[in-house]
XYZ file of C-alpha atoms in Angstrom:
390
model
C 47.094 132.353 68.753
C 50.606 130.396 69.693
C 51.626 127.085 69.663
C 50.662 125.056 72.992
C 53.556 125.459 74.949
C 54.014 124.708 78.475
C 54.223 120.757 79.617
C 50.998 119.200 80.224
C 51.699 115.852 81.209
C 53.647 115.336 84.774
C 56.469 114.291 84.859
C 56.260 110.726 85.900
C 54.259 108.248 85.456
C 50.640 109.991 86.222
C 48.358 106.173 87.970
C 45.368 105.892 88.963
C 42.732 108.961 89.996
C 42.741 107.447 92.962
C 46.912 108.277 93.788
C 46.433 111.835 92.884
C 45.167 115.217 94.701
C 44.408 118.202 92.942
C 46.419 121.192 92.655
C 44.548 124.055 92.139
C 46.980 126.994 91.180
C 44.312 129.142 89.176
C 46.783 131.940 89.463
C 48.858 129.556 87.163
C 46.479 128.525 84.588
C 46.475 132.081 83.372
C 42.815 132.483 83.049
C 41.419 135.667 84.143
C 40.671 136.007 88.381
C 37.699 135.099 88.451
C 37.366 132.848 86.028
C 34.438 129.648 86.911
C 35.722 126.760 85.352
C 33.163 124.351 83.843
C 34.285 120.929 83.304
C 32.338 120.260 80.016
C 32.745 115.918 80.288
C 32.763 114.338 83.915
C 31.108 110.770 84.813
C 29.359 109.362 87.977
C 28.610 106.262 89.577
C 25.401 105.065 91.411
C 26.156 102.983 94.893
C 23.447 102.540 95.475
C 21.420 99.842 93.964
C 17.941 101.809 92.681
C 17.373 99.716 90.320
C 16.422 96.911 92.489
C 14.690 99.089 95.285
C 12.119 101.284 92.905
C 11.516 98.876 90.631
C 7.924 97.750 92.086
C 7.488 94.556 94.002
C 6.036 92.073 91.001
C 8.382 92.840 89.126
C 12.450 93.419 92.250
C 13.540 89.236 89.331
C 14.184 91.241 86.886
C 15.405 94.131 88.205
C 19.328 95.199 88.006
C 21.760 95.129 90.354
C 24.420 96.332 92.212
C 26.682 95.175 93.827
C 30.562 95.122 94.567
C 31.977 91.711 94.591
C 36.373 91.397 95.676
C 36.484 95.116 94.956
C 34.861 94.922 91.637
C 32.152 97.049 90.630
C 29.149 94.985 89.149
C 25.832 95.472 87.821
C 23.493 93.541 85.401
C 20.770 89.884 87.017
C 22.493 88.750 90.099
C 25.280 86.493 88.833
C 25.399 87.724 85.815
C 26.532 91.127 85.532
C 26.667 93.217 82.349
C 30.418 94.811 83.274
C 32.907 92.331 83.163
C 36.727 92.854 81.823
C 38.729 95.353 81.183
C 35.838 97.460 81.404
C 35.498 95.815 85.828
C 38.903 96.583 85.784
C 38.492 99.836 85.020
C 36.537 100.816 86.617
C 38.172 99.755 89.944
C 40.932 102.437 89.200
C 39.482 105.624 90.416
C 36.072 103.874 92.772
C 38.513 104.586 96.152
C 37.536 108.579 95.354
C 35.241 109.644 98.065
C 33.094 111.772 94.831
C 33.325 108.884 92.470
C 29.746 108.001 92.886
C 26.196 109.774 93.469
C 26.211 108.236 97.842
C 28.758 111.770 98.630
C 27.838 114.836 96.150
C 29.742 117.172 98.344
C 33.287 114.470 98.195
C 32.407 115.843 94.872
C 32.148 118.925 94.957
C 35.298 119.515 97.509
C 37.378 116.815 95.462
C 36.582 118.626 92.173
C 37.426 122.758 94.363
C 40.555 121.127 94.809
C 42.072 120.486 91.628
C 40.898 124.447 90.073
C 36.703 122.904 88.930
C 33.661 124.698 89.908
C 30.794 123.267 87.532
C 31.141 119.738 85.902
C 28.198 118.055 83.139
C 27.878 113.943 84.723
C 27.411 111.776 81.761
C 26.360 107.712 83.803
C 29.351 105.234 84.088
C 28.829 101.844 84.156
C 25.500 101.704 83.789
C 25.094 102.451 80.069
C 26.091 99.066 80.073
C 21.732 99.122 80.700
C 21.819 100.525 77.475
C 20.659 97.178 75.306
C 18.371 95.933 78.508
C 16.281 93.744 76.685
C 12.977 94.017 77.255
C 12.460 97.704 76.153
C 9.425 98.431 78.112
C 11.675 97.497 81.494
C 14.424 99.587 79.491
C 12.516 102.179 79.891
C 11.968 102.041 83.359
C 15.212 102.051 83.418
C 16.184 104.393 81.925
C 13.228 107.075 84.319
C 15.237 105.812 87.330
C 18.438 106.841 86.476
C 17.431 110.195 84.923
C 14.914 110.082 89.451
C 18.358 109.458 90.760
C 20.789 111.699 88.974
C 18.171 114.728 89.352
C 18.798 114.183 93.056
C 22.443 114.242 92.179
C 22.024 118.147 90.297
C 19.711 119.514 93.331
C 21.781 118.348 96.330
C 24.891 119.539 94.979
C 23.260 123.391 94.459
C 24.660 124.333 91.259
C 27.365 122.696 90.916
C 26.530 119.577 89.045
C 24.975 119.091 86.258
C 23.369 115.329 85.575
C 23.237 113.747 81.404
C 19.490 111.678 81.561
C 19.224 108.827 79.173
C 15.946 108.371 76.833
C 13.650 105.147 74.534
C 14.623 105.873 71.860
C 13.407 103.063 69.277
C 9.363 104.109 70.004
C 8.195 108.257 69.727
C 5.553 108.185 72.019
C 8.641 106.540 74.230
C 10.266 109.292 73.423
C 8.639 111.845 74.187
C 6.889 110.277 76.952
C 10.659 110.627 78.589
C 11.815 113.920 77.419
C 9.384 115.303 79.044
C 9.820 113.197 82.262
C 13.238 114.238 82.103
C 13.171 118.142 81.571
C 10.270 118.353 84.167
C 13.484 116.770 86.478
C 15.175 119.956 85.663
C 18.099 117.729 83.720
C 19.307 119.978 80.875
C 20.679 117.606 77.772
C 20.969 113.416 77.209
C 23.430 111.171 75.737
C 21.764 109.585 72.221
C 23.766 105.870 71.780
C 26.194 105.368 68.764
C 25.073 102.518 68.974
C 20.659 102.082 68.783
C 20.757 98.233 69.115
C 17.800 96.249 66.774
C 14.712 97.074 66.872
C 11.748 94.979 67.771
C 11.918 92.730 64.465
C 15.623 92.083 64.967
C 16.697 94.741 61.900
C 19.116 97.580 63.310
C 18.169 100.649 64.253
C 19.365 103.383 62.016
C 18.923 106.635 62.799
C 19.283 108.523 59.915
C 16.512 106.034 58.579
C 12.682 107.128 57.715
C 11.929 104.756 61.106
C 13.146 107.019 62.514
C 12.023 110.297 61.691
C 9.180 110.814 64.187
C 12.007 109.894 67.052
C 14.049 112.885 65.202
C 11.332 114.680 65.954
C 10.296 114.723 69.610
C 14.182 115.326 69.665
C 13.727 118.341 67.506
C 10.385 119.153 69.507
C 12.363 118.753 72.301
C 14.463 121.453 71.955
C 16.737 119.556 74.415
C 20.896 119.103 72.917
C 22.046 115.823 71.738
C 25.634 114.281 73.229
C 26.973 111.862 71.700
C 30.108 109.836 73.877
C 33.006 107.536 73.402
C 33.157 103.918 75.399
C 29.969 102.174 74.613
C 30.657 99.547 73.895
C 34.482 96.868 73.477
C 36.482 96.395 70.378
C 34.661 93.322 68.506
C 38.181 91.887 67.913
C 39.737 92.255 72.210
C 43.033 92.547 71.681
C 45.583 89.414 74.152
C 48.019 91.906 74.596
C 47.255 95.254 76.583
C 43.421 95.261 75.180
C 42.417 98.294 78.140
C 45.440 100.615 75.642
C 43.590 98.438 72.964
C 39.916 99.428 73.235
C 40.863 103.275 74.329
C 41.999 103.817 71.123
C 39.069 101.705 69.149
C 36.809 103.833 71.858
C 38.423 107.650 71.373
C 37.642 107.031 66.685
C 34.358 106.183 66.929
C 32.269 109.766 65.572
C 32.123 109.280 62.361
C 29.734 107.370 61.663
C 27.050 108.523 63.327
C 28.387 112.336 62.109
C 27.991 111.114 58.561
C 24.575 109.653 59.372
C 23.761 113.957 61.084
C 24.723 114.975 57.425
C 24.552 112.432 54.370
C 21.759 110.473 56.000
C 19.773 113.932 55.953
C 18.938 113.501 59.564
C 20.454 117.527 59.899
C 17.836 118.274 56.627
C 15.038 116.827 58.049
C 15.948 118.231 61.221
C 17.272 121.743 61.853
C 16.607 122.483 65.690
C 19.160 119.914 66.658
C 22.229 120.722 67.901
C 24.547 118.039 68.752
C 27.331 117.526 71.559
C 30.419 115.327 70.642
C 32.200 114.360 74.145
C 35.520 112.605 75.432
C 36.378 111.962 71.849
C 38.257 114.922 72.081
C 38.645 118.280 68.988
C 41.297 117.212 66.888
C 38.986 114.892 64.817
C 36.796 117.642 63.572
C 39.254 118.933 60.719
C 39.742 115.751 58.878
C 36.260 114.786 59.423
C 35.365 118.113 57.448
C 37.919 117.512 54.568
C 37.191 114.267 54.459
C 32.930 113.984 54.636
C 33.538 117.195 51.372
C 35.679 114.970 49.800
C 33.396 112.262 50.100
C 30.638 114.566 48.494
C 33.189 115.537 45.512
C 34.100 111.977 45.163
C 30.578 110.010 45.010
C 27.942 112.912 44.024
C 27.226 110.589 41.878
C 26.004 108.421 43.609
C 24.304 109.510 46.413
C 20.386 109.034 46.460
C 19.532 113.095 47.768
C 22.228 115.268 47.903
C 22.647 117.401 50.838
C 21.627 120.531 51.652
C 24.275 122.624 52.547
C 27.816 122.444 52.309
C 29.238 120.279 54.345
C 31.118 123.166 57.669
C 27.683 124.017 57.411
C 26.756 121.314 59.825
C 29.336 121.958 61.725
C 28.616 125.490 62.299
C 25.535 125.910 62.405
C 24.461 122.864 64.232
C 27.889 120.823 66.224
C 30.354 120.937 69.053
C 32.872 118.590 70.724
C 34.178 118.082 74.824
C 38.664 117.566 75.166
C 40.539 117.269 77.878
C 44.537 117.749 76.355
C 44.189 118.057 72.656
C 47.294 120.661 71.871
C 47.241 118.950 68.217
C 42.576 120.062 67.834
C 43.785 123.351 69.674
C 47.048 124.051 67.159
C 43.999 124.004 64.323
C 41.267 125.960 66.128
C 40.937 128.478 63.752
C 38.878 125.745 61.710
C 37.502 123.965 64.525
C 35.874 127.542 66.051
C 36.623 128.688 68.919
C 33.164 128.582 70.107
C 32.673 125.469 69.060
C 35.125 123.522 71.812
C 34.128 122.819 75.434
C 37.296 121.654 78.096
C 36.960 118.762 80.194
C 37.846 117.274 83.086
C 36.888 114.363 82.674
C 36.631 113.395 86.290
C 37.309 110.835 88.000
C 38.690 108.576 84.564
C 42.126 107.515 84.047
C 42.730 110.125 80.937
C 41.103 112.683 83.449
C 43.901 115.234 84.048
C 42.117 115.180 88.059
C 45.277 115.991 89.970
C 47.205 118.373 86.884
C 43.242 120.778 85.609
C 45.589 123.974 85.391
C 48.605 122.298 83.962
C 45.263 121.302 81.498
C 43.508 125.131 81.442
C 47.473 126.539 80.506
C 47.675 125.409 78.035
C 44.419 126.225 76.568
C 44.984 129.977 78.127
C 48.655 129.638 75.939
C 47.379 127.949 72.380
C 43.675 131.312 73.174
C 44.831 133.610 75.258
C 42.962 134.338 78.350
C 39.482 135.561 76.658
C 38.574 133.097 73.804
C 40.287 130.910 76.322
C 37.955 132.083 79.311
C 34.952 130.721 76.515
C 35.679 127.203 75.816
C 37.026 126.783 79.881
C 33.750 128.305 81.173
C 31.354 130.224 78.609
C 30.474 127.258 75.826
C 29.256 124.282 77.776
C 26.645 126.921 79.584
C 25.511 128.377 75.900
C 25.172 124.816 75.437
C 23.041 123.572 77.730
C 21.722 126.537 78.216
C 22.290 128.282 81.052
C 22.145 132.197 81.750
C 25.592 133.999 80.796
């Protein structure tokens, strides 16, 4: 293993994705010939007004709408978009890419191929704003419609695109129902929120609490891996200057609370069959999180109502993995993290994506790990995570 030496970022300003073009110089990456490059974290926007179209007639007036106004992507009740401010502005940075939305799968496959990416795991974009739609029955209907829509994208892609589904996380019967439907659609994983919202009594839902144990029972029984992703919400105190950059810095570092609930909250001790993936937060956060958790356990063991059943490393090594795009610090610590626990991603079509210079990012992985381990990181590990054949 060597320290990454290649310059990853192109000279000058990278610019918005819509101003970039893919350069699939496979020979420049150092990957063995025939390597399948599988991005573990990409995104897709819903182009059509699918919720309104698929709500029954007697509920259409309560359906969230999708529309454009002055070039901005908007989603929510008419005149009351839930996608506003920086969130909307960021979406406009890549809307012009032909493959950015669900209505042009062929263009998407072509643009990714031009950038050297063969397959992808696809997370939603603005639809995440509907995670906390106030009416929970309608919320589950919204999630179901999205799952059907992304499953159709997956089918039309002929094996190039794997969609991330959405489930009911607030009611165990709904969890079982939505997981069964998701599996029947052929989806391989689903997204759990980092901020689960409130229960019917207005109390904040605690994923490590007793009330949620039955939800985790259903997830464990379903056998699908859990994904968590950065960027669900904006900072509580937005900045007057460069708020986009401030928001991104906050979003990138958003896993510690949920990570701690898996470990100290006992979720993994009570549900040892769970597998958990952390997406778009990089991998450099992992060693300090493990180190700090070990120090907290040593320092506060006498104050804990229950103790973890295993050492801290066990929970990462057995249950968890994470994705990255450009993470030299993380690759330098691969011995602490584990080469089988990390997954490369393009993050197409986001601003922070490697779209337009993916060959440089892939080359940095090869430089750091060598060709054999790099193949695991850019393809094998995400296939294993999703339960796909070798």
